[in-house]
Short mmCIF file of C-alpha atoms in Angstrom, two decimals:
data_model
loop_
_atom_site.label_atom_id
_atom_site.label_comp_id
_atom_site.label_asym_id
_atom_site.label_seq_id
_atom_site.Cartn_x
_atom_site.Cartn_y
_atom_site.Cartn_z
CA MET A 1 -141.18 69.11 11.80
CA THR A 2 -141.17 71.33 13.98
CA ARG A 3 -142.30 71.54 17.14
CA LEU A 4 -143.54 74.49 19.18
CA GLY A 5 -142.12 75.15 22.86
CA GLU A 6 -144.29 77.51 25.26
CA GLY A 7 -143.43 80.94 25.24
CA ALA A 8 -143.59 83.10 27.10
CA GLY A 9 -146.61 84.85 24.82
CA GLY A 10 -148.77 81.76 24.73
CA HIS A 11 -147.74 80.71 21.42
CA HIS A 12 -148.34 76.94 21.95
CA GLY A 13 -150.93 74.62 19.65
CA SER A 14 -149.91 77.17 16.68
CA MET A 15 -148.67 75.01 14.20
CA GLN A 16 -146.91 77.68 12.37
CA PRO A 17 -143.93 76.23 11.75
CA LEU A 18 -140.85 79.30 12.59
CA SER A 19 -138.59 78.92 9.31
CA VAL A 20 -135.41 80.92 8.64
CA PRO A 21 -135.96 83.24 5.28
CA PRO A 22 -133.22 83.30 3.01
CA GLU A 23 -132.38 86.71 3.75
CA ALA A 24 -131.36 85.97 6.78
CA ASP A 25 -127.86 87.38 7.94
CA ARG A 26 -126.26 83.99 8.56
CA VAL A 27 -122.44 82.90 9.89
CA ARG A 28 -120.75 79.59 10.43
CA LEU A 29 -119.20 78.82 13.15
CA PRO A 30 -116.17 76.97 14.05
CA PHE A 31 -117.96 74.29 16.75
CA GLU A 32 -116.45 75.12 20.27
CA VAL A 33 -117.48 76.87 23.30
CA ALA A 34 -115.37 80.15 22.04
CA SER A 35 -117.78 81.09 18.96
CA VAL A 36 -120.00 81.69 21.82
CA THR A 37 -118.55 85.15 22.16
CA GLU A 38 -118.07 84.81 18.02
CA ALA A 39 -122.37 84.59 18.14
CA ARG A 40 -122.75 87.12 19.86
CA ARG A 41 -120.78 89.82 18.66
CA PHE A 42 -122.00 88.63 15.10
CA VAL A 43 -125.17 89.40 16.68
CA SER A 44 -124.79 92.77 18.89
CA ASP A 45 -122.82 94.25 15.75
CA ALA A 46 -125.40 93.91 13.11
CA LEU A 47 -128.19 95.36 15.75
CA GLU A 48 -125.82 98.03 17.04
CA ALA A 49 -125.65 99.19 13.39
CA ARG A 50 -129.20 99.44 13.34
CA GLY A 51 -129.43 101.37 16.10
CA ALA A 52 -131.33 99.13 18.45
CA ALA A 53 -132.25 99.81 21.97
CA ARG A 54 -130.03 99.07 24.51
CA HIS A 55 -131.78 96.13 26.42
CA VAL A 56 -132.79 94.31 22.87
CA VAL A 57 -129.49 93.77 22.39
CA GLU A 58 -128.70 92.69 25.93
CA ASP A 59 -132.01 90.18 25.25
CA ALA A 60 -130.44 88.78 22.39
CA ASN A 61 -126.47 88.10 23.43
CA ILE A 62 -128.50 85.71 25.65
CA VAL A 63 -131.25 84.04 23.62
CA VAL A 64 -128.33 83.73 21.30
CA GLY A 65 -125.07 82.72 24.52
CA GLU A 66 -127.74 80.14 25.18
CA LEU A 67 -128.35 79.11 22.16
CA VAL A 68 -124.53 78.30 20.61
CA MET A 69 -123.40 77.56 24.15
CA ASN A 70 -126.21 74.61 24.05
CA ALA A 71 -125.59 73.54 20.68
CA VAL A 72 -121.62 73.06 21.02
CA ARG A 73 -122.52 71.60 24.37
CA HIS A 74 -124.58 68.86 23.25
CA GLY A 75 -124.93 69.02 20.09
CA ARG A 76 -122.73 67.85 17.63
CA PRO A 77 -120.96 70.30 14.51
CA HIS A 78 -122.02 69.75 10.77
CA GLU A 79 -120.08 68.23 8.43
CA ASP A 80 -117.43 70.90 7.89
CA GLY A 81 -116.71 71.44 11.72
CA THR A 82 -118.83 74.03 12.15
CA VAL A 83 -121.65 75.60 13.84
CA GLU A 84 -124.84 77.95 12.13
CA VAL A 85 -126.45 80.87 13.86
CA ALA A 86 -128.12 83.36 11.93
CA TRP A 87 -130.62 86.07 12.56
CA VAL A 88 -133.62 87.92 10.64
CA LEU A 89 -135.72 91.12 10.89
CA LEU A 90 -138.97 90.28 10.89
CA GLY A 91 -141.98 92.08 10.89
CA ASP A 92 -143.07 91.68 14.48
CA ALA A 93 -139.80 90.14 16.43
CA LEU A 94 -136.44 89.64 15.74
CA ARG A 95 -136.18 85.86 14.94
CA PHE A 96 -133.02 83.82 15.75
CA SER A 97 -131.39 80.47 14.53
CA VAL A 98 -128.89 78.11 15.62
CA CYS A 99 -128.11 75.10 13.85
CA ASP A 100 -125.42 71.84 14.69
CA GLY A 101 -125.53 68.27 12.99
CA GLY A 102 -126.85 66.87 15.88
CA GLN A 103 -130.22 65.02 16.56
CA VAL A 104 -132.59 65.91 19.48
CA GLU A 105 -135.50 63.54 20.33
CA ARG A 106 -136.62 66.30 22.18
CA LEU A 107 -136.22 69.62 24.37
CA GLU A 108 -137.79 70.64 27.28
CA ALA A 109 -137.58 74.28 28.20
CA SER A 110 -138.69 74.26 31.53
CA MET A 111 -136.74 76.67 33.88
CA PRO A 112 -135.25 73.82 37.13
CA SER A 113 -135.51 75.72 40.80
CA ALA A 114 -133.56 78.53 41.84
CA THR A 115 -131.74 75.93 44.33
CA SER A 116 -130.37 73.97 40.89
CA LEU A 117 -127.30 73.59 39.52
CA GLY A 118 -128.08 73.75 35.70
CA GLY A 119 -130.30 73.29 33.18
CA ARG A 120 -131.35 76.51 32.76
CA GLY A 121 -130.42 77.75 28.97
CA LEU A 122 -133.13 76.72 27.56
CA ALA A 123 -135.94 78.25 29.79
CA MET A 124 -134.05 81.85 29.82
CA VAL A 125 -134.31 81.75 25.90
CA GLU A 126 -138.44 80.51 26.06
CA ARG A 127 -138.72 83.34 29.21
CA LEU A 128 -137.28 85.69 27.16
CA CYS A 129 -139.00 84.97 23.36
CA GLY A 130 -142.37 85.20 22.65
CA ARG A 131 -142.17 82.18 20.24
CA TRP A 132 -139.37 79.13 19.81
CA GLY A 133 -139.32 75.83 18.30
CA TYR A 134 -136.55 73.56 16.80
CA ASP A 135 -137.02 71.29 13.93
CA THR A 136 -134.73 68.38 13.24
CA THR A 137 -135.18 67.40 9.55
CA ALA A 138 -130.93 68.33 8.98
CA GLY A 139 -129.53 68.62 12.04
CA THR A 140 -130.62 70.58 14.74
CA ARG A 141 -132.30 73.83 14.54
CA VAL A 142 -133.89 76.13 17.14
CA VAL A 143 -135.28 78.98 16.30
CA ALA A 144 -136.37 81.58 18.92
CA ASP A 145 -138.37 84.96 18.44
CA ILE A 146 -137.61 88.30 21.02
CA PRO A 147 -141.03 90.47 19.88
CA ALA A 148 -139.39 93.96 18.48
CA PRO A 149 -140.63 97.15 19.71
CA MET B 1 -120.38 95.93 21.63
CA GLN B 2 -116.97 95.44 22.64
CA ASP B 3 -117.66 93.43 25.97
CA ARG B 4 -115.76 94.68 29.11
CA PRO B 5 -113.50 92.10 30.88
CA LEU B 6 -114.37 91.17 34.21
CA ALA B 7 -113.91 92.78 36.55
CA SER B 8 -114.71 92.53 40.59
CA THR B 9 -114.07 95.12 43.64
CA HIS B 10 -114.20 93.82 46.95
CA ASP B 11 -115.25 96.09 49.80
CA PRO B 12 -114.35 93.72 53.10
CA GLN B 13 -115.62 96.57 55.38
CA THR B 14 -119.74 96.84 53.82
CA GLY B 15 -119.10 92.96 52.92
CA THR B 16 -119.67 93.47 48.96
CA LEU B 17 -118.42 92.36 46.14
CA ALA B 18 -119.17 93.83 42.63
CA PHE B 19 -118.29 92.72 39.31
CA SER B 20 -118.26 94.67 36.40
CA GLY B 21 -118.04 93.34 32.54
CA SER B 22 -118.78 90.07 30.67
CA VAL B 23 -119.30 86.69 32.50
CA ASP B 24 -118.53 85.31 29.63
CA GLU B 25 -117.15 81.24 28.69
CA GLY B 26 -113.61 82.54 29.40
CA ALA B 27 -114.36 84.99 32.54
CA ILE B 28 -116.48 81.46 34.97
CA ASP B 29 -112.91 80.74 36.61
CA ARG B 30 -112.79 84.06 37.54
CA PHE B 31 -115.84 84.65 38.47
CA ARG B 32 -115.93 81.56 40.94
CA ALA B 33 -112.68 82.16 41.83
CA ASP B 34 -113.33 85.89 42.52
CA LEU B 35 -116.36 84.54 44.38
CA ALA B 36 -114.72 82.50 46.63
CA ALA B 37 -111.77 84.52 47.94
CA ALA B 38 -114.61 87.27 49.05
CA GLY B 39 -115.41 84.85 52.20
CA SER B 40 -118.47 84.75 53.37
CA PRO B 41 -121.10 86.57 54.20
CA LEU B 42 -121.06 88.66 50.86
CA VAL B 43 -123.59 90.80 49.35
CA ILE B 44 -122.80 89.96 45.27
CA ASP B 45 -123.57 93.17 43.57
CA LEU B 46 -124.53 92.48 39.69
CA SER B 47 -125.67 95.55 38.39
CA ASP B 48 -122.57 96.38 36.53
CA VAL B 49 -122.67 93.26 34.39
CA ASP B 50 -123.29 93.32 30.87
CA TYR B 51 -123.85 89.18 30.23
CA LEU B 52 -124.84 87.10 32.52
CA PRO B 53 -125.61 83.60 31.15
CA SER B 54 -126.65 80.20 32.46
CA VAL B 55 -123.02 79.58 33.39
CA ALA B 56 -122.79 81.99 35.49
CA ILE B 57 -125.71 81.33 37.37
CA ARG B 58 -124.84 78.02 38.03
CA VAL B 59 -121.48 79.41 39.59
CA LEU B 60 -123.93 81.69 41.78
CA VAL B 61 -125.74 78.98 43.30
CA GLN B 62 -123.01 76.87 43.57
CA ALA B 63 -121.97 79.78 46.23
CA MET B 64 -124.91 80.69 47.52
CA ARG B 65 -125.12 76.71 48.64
CA GLY B 66 -121.36 76.62 49.55
CA ASP B 67 -118.73 74.13 50.57
CA THR B 68 -120.57 72.34 53.89
CA GLU B 69 -123.27 74.46 54.44
CA PRO B 70 -125.35 77.67 52.63
CA ALA B 71 -123.15 80.60 52.35
CA ASP B 72 -125.14 84.04 53.52
CA HIS B 73 -124.50 85.54 50.66
CA GLN B 74 -127.37 87.83 49.26
CA LEU B 75 -127.79 88.82 45.69
CA LEU B 76 -127.66 92.62 44.46
CA ALA B 77 -128.94 94.55 41.05
CA ALA B 78 -130.12 97.45 40.38
CA PRO B 79 -133.31 97.52 38.49
CA GLY B 80 -133.66 98.00 34.71
CA THR B 81 -130.12 96.37 34.87
CA VAL B 82 -129.61 92.60 32.84
CA ALA B 83 -128.54 91.42 35.53
CA GLN B 84 -131.77 92.18 37.36
CA ARG B 85 -133.60 90.81 34.43
CA VAL B 86 -131.77 87.65 34.45
CA LEU B 87 -132.11 86.52 38.03
CA GLN B 88 -136.02 87.36 37.65
CA MET B 89 -136.63 85.25 35.27
CA CYS B 90 -134.57 82.64 36.85
CA GLY B 91 -136.15 82.42 39.85
CA LEU B 92 -133.26 83.66 41.82
CA PRO B 93 -133.98 85.84 45.48
CA HIS B 94 -132.38 88.44 45.04
CA ARG B 95 -132.14 92.49 45.84
CA THR B 96 -132.82 95.54 43.51
CA ALA B 97 -130.76 98.30 46.34
#
């Protein structure tokens, strides 16, 4: 079951699952913190090759960086010891997906107070993304869309 | 995009600590150390930072909290920069000029 979070675009209540189509660009990276930089490079290189605007590349780095960091810190590796990162250009959005091998009950994206130490990663993703959701049928896949200009 | 390594410049006269580059997972210890070494109070200028993830925000919040009492730091990030966007979305008070 795919659960949807409330994004900045207010897409809560929709039952449209956020799927990752087969043509998405995917990579499997080692389940380690160093893969945050790898994942960001993978996405940055692809977006820059397509002439994406600087702020789009910056936002993509934030989204992918936070999702991969969350996965390797709080999730579990797939059986092959990896975390999967994927991206695809849709009609109205850039969709990013990070999938680890773990299971979660529920993901929360509420931004903690300005003086709180932690818990901001997913909230930052939500602020940037019009839609996001997660799927726990095969590991934990978090999918998030940056509106395409 | 080649990630620029994290670097900082401290001007003790103006009390400004300006960072450049990416505060990625490999640079976070350096980020924390540079903040601690620059003393207090500081204007922490993040305008030239390329990447400011939540782990970096955590270090900033900790630096603002100080050890025994809140440090008298100000955050600065110019409009249009990724740091300004991140500080804004995290609700951290900051200057833009």
